[in-house]
Amino acid sequence: MGETKGARTSARLVESMLDLIQSRGYSGTGLNTVVEHAHAPKGSLYFHFPEGKEALGAKAVELAAERFRSLVASSALESRTPGEVVRRVIDVLAGMLVDSDFSLGCPVSVVTLEMGAQSERLRDACAGAFDSWITPLAEYLGAHGQPRAAARAVATTVVSAVEGAVIVSRAQRSVEPLRSAASVLAVLLDQGDARTAEASW
């Protein structure tokens, strides 16, 4: 069955909220602006999101998480080593920054920094988003021979480093911080992968 009109409207609202968070921040995004951006009927926002802005923001964070998770998954399928996965992901992120003239950041980090101390709902959504990136990366590293605890620690470090590099790149209006992160992380990941392979002989 096709998507209903209501579902399409709801999806447009979430998409618009995500776009606006990336460019204006969560606090700088008003609900009227979201409705206008989505070309949605007036009143549709509270029909689909009766709990208001926090509920819509949480859905936008979930959408951002899903997109990044898909990027990592597709990069893993096209890569031979963990280091290559990270390089592919960072290449895409660097391209997005350049294409937006460094105006778009990671919406999950934006919402975390702005609202993490004020809204438990949004903090939980952001924590879930980060975990949804760390867990499959840890599983991927585990499949490449990393011990479980080490794989989780490394995956957490990779996600944290990439998030930080995006912020520094925006501040400096340069993708050099991202490129540096890619180079260092790729070397560390592939050295670990090589050591694991040697130990298995």
mmCIF file of C-alpha atoms in Angstrom:
data_model
loop_
_atom_site.group_PDB
_atom_site.id
_atom_site.type_symbol
_atom_site.label_atom_id
_atom_site.label_comp_id
_atom_site.label_asym_id
_atom_site.label_seq_id
_atom_site.Cartn_x
_atom_site.Cartn_y
_atom_site.Cartn_z
ATOM 1 C CA MET A 1 0.000 0.000 0.000
ATOM 2 C CA GLY A 2 1.165 3.536 -0.716
ATOM 3 C CA GLU A 3 1.976 6.090 1.889
ATOM 4 C CA THR A 4 -1.012 8.061 3.140
ATOM 5 C CA LYS A 5 -1.286 11.814 2.774
ATOM 6 C CA GLY A 6 -0.980 12.159 6.545
ATOM 7 C CA ALA A 7 2.187 10.065 6.610
ATOM 8 C CA ARG A 8 3.692 12.169 3.830
ATOM 9 C CA THR A 9 2.889 15.366 5.718
ATOM 10 C CA SER A 10 4.407 13.970 8.911
ATOM 11 C CA ALA A 11 7.553 12.928 7.022
ATOM 12 C CA ARG A 12 7.854 16.397 5.459
ATOM 13 C CA LEU A 13 7.615 18.033 8.864
ATOM 14 C CA VAL A 14 10.358 15.809 10.269
ATOM 15 C CA GLU A 15 12.538 16.417 7.202
ATOM 16 C CA SER A 16 12.062 20.172 7.516
ATOM 17 C CA MET A 17 12.831 20.126 11.225
ATOM 18 C CA LEU A 18 16.039 18.229 10.481
ATOM 19 C CA ASP A 19 17.081 20.664 7.732
ATOM 20 C CA LEU A 20 16.393 23.670 9.936
ATOM 21 C CA ILE A 21 18.207 22.232 12.975
ATOM 22 C CA GLN A 22 21.270 21.729 10.793
ATOM 23 C CA SER A 23 21.276 25.300 9.527
ATOM 24 C CA ARG A 24 19.709 27.281 12.402
ATOM 25 C CA GLY A 25 20.058 25.097 15.469
ATOM 26 C CA TYR A 26 17.255 23.679 17.585
ATOM 27 C CA SER A 27 16.596 26.838 19.591
ATOM 28 C CA GLY A 28 16.627 28.962 16.441
ATOM 29 C CA THR A 29 13.982 26.842 14.754
ATOM 30 C CA GLY A 30 10.406 27.969 15.350
ATOM 31 C CA LEU A 31 7.444 25.735 14.674
ATOM 32 C CA ASN A 32 5.847 28.223 12.263
ATOM 33 C CA THR A 33 9.054 28.162 10.237
ATOM 34 C CA VAL A 34 8.960 24.356 10.160
ATOM 35 C CA VAL A 35 5.388 24.375 8.843
ATOM 36 C CA GLU A 36 6.282 26.935 6.160
ATOM 37 C CA HIS A 37 9.438 25.056 5.182
ATOM 38 C CA ALA A 38 7.477 21.795 4.882
ATOM 39 C CA HIS A 39 4.667 23.465 2.882
ATOM 40 C CA ALA A 40 2.335 21.766 5.332
ATOM 41 C CA PRO A 41 -1.226 22.824 6.227
ATOM 42 C CA LYS A 42 -1.511 25.046 9.272
ATOM 43 C CA GLY A 43 -2.434 23.001 12.284
ATOM 44 C CA SER A 44 -0.884 19.854 10.828
ATOM 45 C CA LEU A 45 2.097 20.006 13.152
ATOM 46 C CA TYR A 46 0.092 19.612 16.350
ATOM 47 C CA PHE A 47 -2.127 17.030 14.669
ATOM 48 C CA HIS A 48 0.900 14.840 13.904
ATOM 49 C CA PHE A 49 3.008 15.931 16.881
ATOM 50 C CA PRO A 50 0.591 16.834 19.681
ATOM 51 C CA GLU A 51 3.480 16.933 22.165
ATOM 52 C CA GLY A 52 5.023 19.804 20.230
ATOM 53 C CA LYS A 53 8.556 20.788 19.373
ATOM 54 C CA GLU A 54 10.391 18.258 21.541
ATOM 55 C CA ALA A 55 8.545 15.352 19.927
ATOM 56 C CA LEU A 56 9.307 16.699 16.456
ATOM 57 C CA GLY A 57 12.926 17.323 17.419
ATOM 58 C CA ALA A 58 13.306 13.767 18.699
ATOM 59 C CA LYS A 59 11.949 12.421 15.388
ATOM 60 C CA ALA A 60 14.386 14.624 13.473
ATOM 61 C CA VAL A 61 17.273 13.233 15.540
ATOM 62 C CA GLU A 62 16.061 9.697 14.778
ATOM 63 C CA LEU A 63 15.981 10.492 11.057
ATOM 64 C CA ALA A 64 19.520 11.902 11.190
ATOM 65 C CA ALA A 65 20.666 8.797 13.046
ATOM 66 C CA GLU A 66 19.139 6.501 10.435
ATOM 67 C CA ARG A 67 20.801 8.366 7.576
ATOM 68 C CA PHE A 68 24.239 8.240 9.160
ATOM 69 C CA ARG A 69 23.748 4.577 10.048
ATOM 70 C CA SER A 70 22.917 3.873 6.390
ATOM 71 C CA LEU A 71 26.018 5.775 5.294
ATOM 72 C CA VAL A 72 28.231 3.680 7.566
ATOM 73 C CA ALA A 73 26.544 0.449 6.433
ATOM 74 C CA SER A 74 26.958 1.223 2.733
ATOM 75 C CA SER A 75 30.563 2.311 3.283
ATOM 76 C CA ALA A 76 31.284 -0.961 5.090
ATOM 77 C CA LEU A 77 29.924 -2.962 2.153
ATOM 78 C CA GLU A 78 32.220 -1.108 -0.264
ATOM 79 C CA SER A 79 35.358 -1.240 1.904
ATOM 80 C CA ARG A 80 38.000 -3.870 2.517
ATOM 81 C CA THR A 81 39.289 -2.554 5.864
ATOM 82 C CA PRO A 82 37.926 -0.603 8.861
ATOM 83 C CA GLY A 83 40.180 2.309 7.940
ATOM 84 C CA GLU A 84 38.656 2.483 4.490
ATOM 85 C CA VAL A 85 35.166 2.602 6.007
ATOM 86 C CA VAL A 86 36.114 5.661 8.050
ATOM 87 C CA ARG A 87 37.723 7.352 5.058
ATOM 88 C CA ARG A 88 34.592 6.839 2.938
ATOM 89 C CA VAL A 89 32.290 8.170 5.653
ATOM 90 C CA ILE A 90 34.458 11.224 6.254
ATOM 91 C CA ASP A 91 34.687 11.909 2.513
ATOM 92 C CA VAL A 92 30.883 12.162 2.413
ATOM 93 C CA LEU A 93 30.746 14.379 5.499
ATOM 94 C CA ALA A 94 33.461 16.662 4.122
ATOM 95 C CA GLY A 95 31.552 16.965 0.856
ATOM 96 C CA MET A 96 28.382 17.910 2.730
ATOM 97 C CA LEU A 97 30.222 20.630 4.656
ATOM 98 C CA VAL A 98 31.759 22.106 1.519
ATOM 99 C CA ASP A 99 28.476 21.959 -0.414
ATOM 100 C CA SER A 100 26.711 23.833 2.402
ATOM 101 C CA ASP A 101 29.518 26.412 2.712
ATOM 102 C CA PHE A 102 30.137 25.025 6.201
ATOM 103 C CA SER A 103 26.663 26.020 7.377
ATOM 104 C CA LEU A 104 25.375 22.488 8.076
ATOM 105 C CA GLY A 105 26.528 20.506 11.060
ATOM 106 C CA CYS A 106 25.568 17.200 12.604
ATOM 107 C CA PRO A 107 22.038 17.737 13.960
ATOM 108 C CA VAL A 108 22.594 15.212 16.726
ATOM 109 C CA SER A 109 25.561 17.099 18.167
ATOM 110 C CA VAL A 110 23.699 20.401 17.683
ATOM 111 C CA VAL A 111 20.700 19.186 19.697
ATOM 112 C CA THR A 112 22.951 17.586 22.329
ATOM 113 C CA LEU A 113 24.886 20.793 22.912
ATOM 114 C CA GLU A 114 21.804 23.019 22.944
ATOM 115 C CA MET A 115 19.253 20.889 24.752
ATOM 116 C CA GLY A 116 21.038 17.997 26.470
ATOM 117 C CA ALA A 117 20.866 19.667 29.868
ATOM 118 C CA GLN A 118 17.319 20.982 29.437
ATOM 119 C CA SER A 119 15.323 18.165 27.869
ATOM 120 C CA GLU A 120 15.605 14.555 28.979
ATOM 121 C CA ARG A 121 13.599 13.476 25.938
ATOM 122 C CA LEU A 122 15.997 15.101 23.494
ATOM 123 C CA ARG A 123 19.055 13.975 25.440
ATOM 124 C CA ASP A 124 17.765 10.390 25.306
ATOM 125 C CA ALA A 125 17.123 10.720 21.562
ATOM 126 C CA CYS A 126 20.673 11.969 21.004
ATOM 127 C CA ALA A 127 22.194 9.278 23.222
ATOM 128 C CA GLY A 128 20.241 6.684 21.249
ATOM 129 C CA ALA A 129 21.447 8.154 17.979
ATOM 130 C CA PHE A 130 25.095 8.002 18.989
ATOM 131 C CA ASP A 131 24.647 4.454 20.281
ATOM 132 C CA SER A 132 23.012 3.450 16.987
ATOM 133 C CA TRP A 133 26.287 4.433 15.266
ATOM 134 C CA ILE A 134 28.671 3.027 17.859
ATOM 135 C CA THR A 135 27.032 -0.400 18.181
ATOM 136 C CA PRO A 136 27.125 -1.491 14.509
ATOM 137 C CA LEU A 137 30.643 -0.100 14.142
ATOM 138 C CA ALA A 138 31.714 -2.118 17.173
ATOM 139 C CA GLU A 139 30.088 -5.203 15.645
ATOM 140 C CA TYR A 140 31.917 -4.563 12.376
ATOM 141 C CA LEU A 141 35.234 -4.266 14.228
ATOM 142 C CA GLY A 142 34.407 -7.414 16.162
ATOM 143 C CA ALA A 143 33.822 -9.231 12.890
ATOM 144 C CA HIS A 144 37.330 -8.128 11.928
ATOM 145 C CA GLY A 145 38.743 -9.827 15.009
ATOM 146 C CA GLN A 146 38.721 -7.069 17.624
ATOM 147 C CA PRO A 147 37.874 -8.315 21.140
ATOM 148 C CA ARG A 148 34.365 -7.234 22.134
ATOM 149 C CA ALA A 149 35.309 -4.687 24.832
ATOM 150 C CA ALA A 150 38.080 -3.210 22.711
ATOM 151 C CA ALA A 151 35.797 -2.985 19.664
ATOM 152 C CA ARG A 152 33.231 -1.000 21.658
ATOM 153 C CA ALA A 153 35.896 1.366 22.995
ATOM 154 C CA VAL A 154 37.394 1.913 19.548
ATOM 155 C CA ALA A 155 33.971 2.469 17.955
ATOM 156 C CA THR A 156 33.097 5.036 20.635
ATOM 157 C CA THR A 157 36.396 6.820 20.020
ATOM 158 C CA VAL A 158 35.867 6.876 16.244
ATOM 159 C CA VAL A 159 32.366 8.351 16.502
ATOM 160 C CA SER A 160 33.529 10.908 19.073
ATOM 161 C CA ALA A 161 36.516 11.928 16.955
ATOM 162 C CA VAL A 162 34.449 12.333 13.786
ATOM 163 C CA GLU A 163 31.807 14.396 15.619
ATOM 164 C CA GLY A 164 34.504 16.650 17.055
ATOM 165 C CA ALA A 165 36.212 17.004 13.699
ATOM 166 C CA VAL A 166 32.953 18.149 12.092
ATOM 167 C CA ILE A 167 32.606 20.897 14.704
ATOM 168 C CA VAL A 168 36.216 22.068 14.312
ATOM 169 C CA SER A 169 35.886 21.990 10.510
ATOM 170 C CA ARG A 170 32.832 24.239 10.698
ATOM 171 C CA ALA A 171 34.630 26.654 13.019
ATOM 172 C CA GLN A 172 37.692 26.829 10.771
ATOM 173 C CA ARG A 173 35.691 26.684 7.533
ATOM 174 C CA SER A 174 38.048 23.989 6.357
ATOM 175 C CA VAL A 175 37.777 20.228 5.906
ATOM 176 C CA GLU A 176 41.365 19.818 7.093
ATOM 177 C CA PRO A 177 40.294 18.718 10.618
ATOM 178 C CA LEU A 178 38.110 16.030 9.049
ATOM 179 C CA ARG A 179 40.879 14.941 6.690
ATOM 180 C CA SER A 180 43.316 14.762 9.615
ATOM 181 C CA ALA A 181 40.858 12.673 11.609
ATOM 182 C CA ALA A 182 40.397 10.335 8.641
ATOM 183 C CA SER A 183 44.136 9.828 8.233
ATOM 184 C CA VAL A 184 44.845 9.165 11.908
ATOM 185 C CA LEU A 185 41.801 6.957 12.502
ATOM 186 C CA ALA A 186 42.393 4.924 9.343
ATOM 187 C CA VAL A 187 45.974 4.178 10.352
ATOM 188 C CA LEU A 188 44.990 3.210 13.897
ATOM 189 C CA LEU A 189 42.103 1.021 12.742
ATOM 190 C CA ASP A 190 44.074 -0.757 10.042
ATOM 191 C CA GLN A 191 47.076 -1.314 12.314
ATOM 192 C CA GLY A 192 44.736 -2.924 14.818
ATOM 193 C CA ASP A 193 43.192 -5.001 12.047
ATOM 194 C CA ALA A 194 46.644 -6.121 10.900
ATOM 195 C CA ARG A 195 47.711 -7.074 14.431
ATOM 196 C CA THR A 196 44.544 -9.124 14.843
ATOM 197 C CA ALA A 197 45.199 -10.913 11.559
ATOM 198 C CA GLU A 198 48.802 -11.688 12.577
ATOM 199 C CA ALA A 199 47.669 -13.029 15.934
ATOM 200 C CA SER A 200 45.284 -15.430 14.233
ATOM 201 C CA TRP A 201 48.066 -17.156 12.314
#
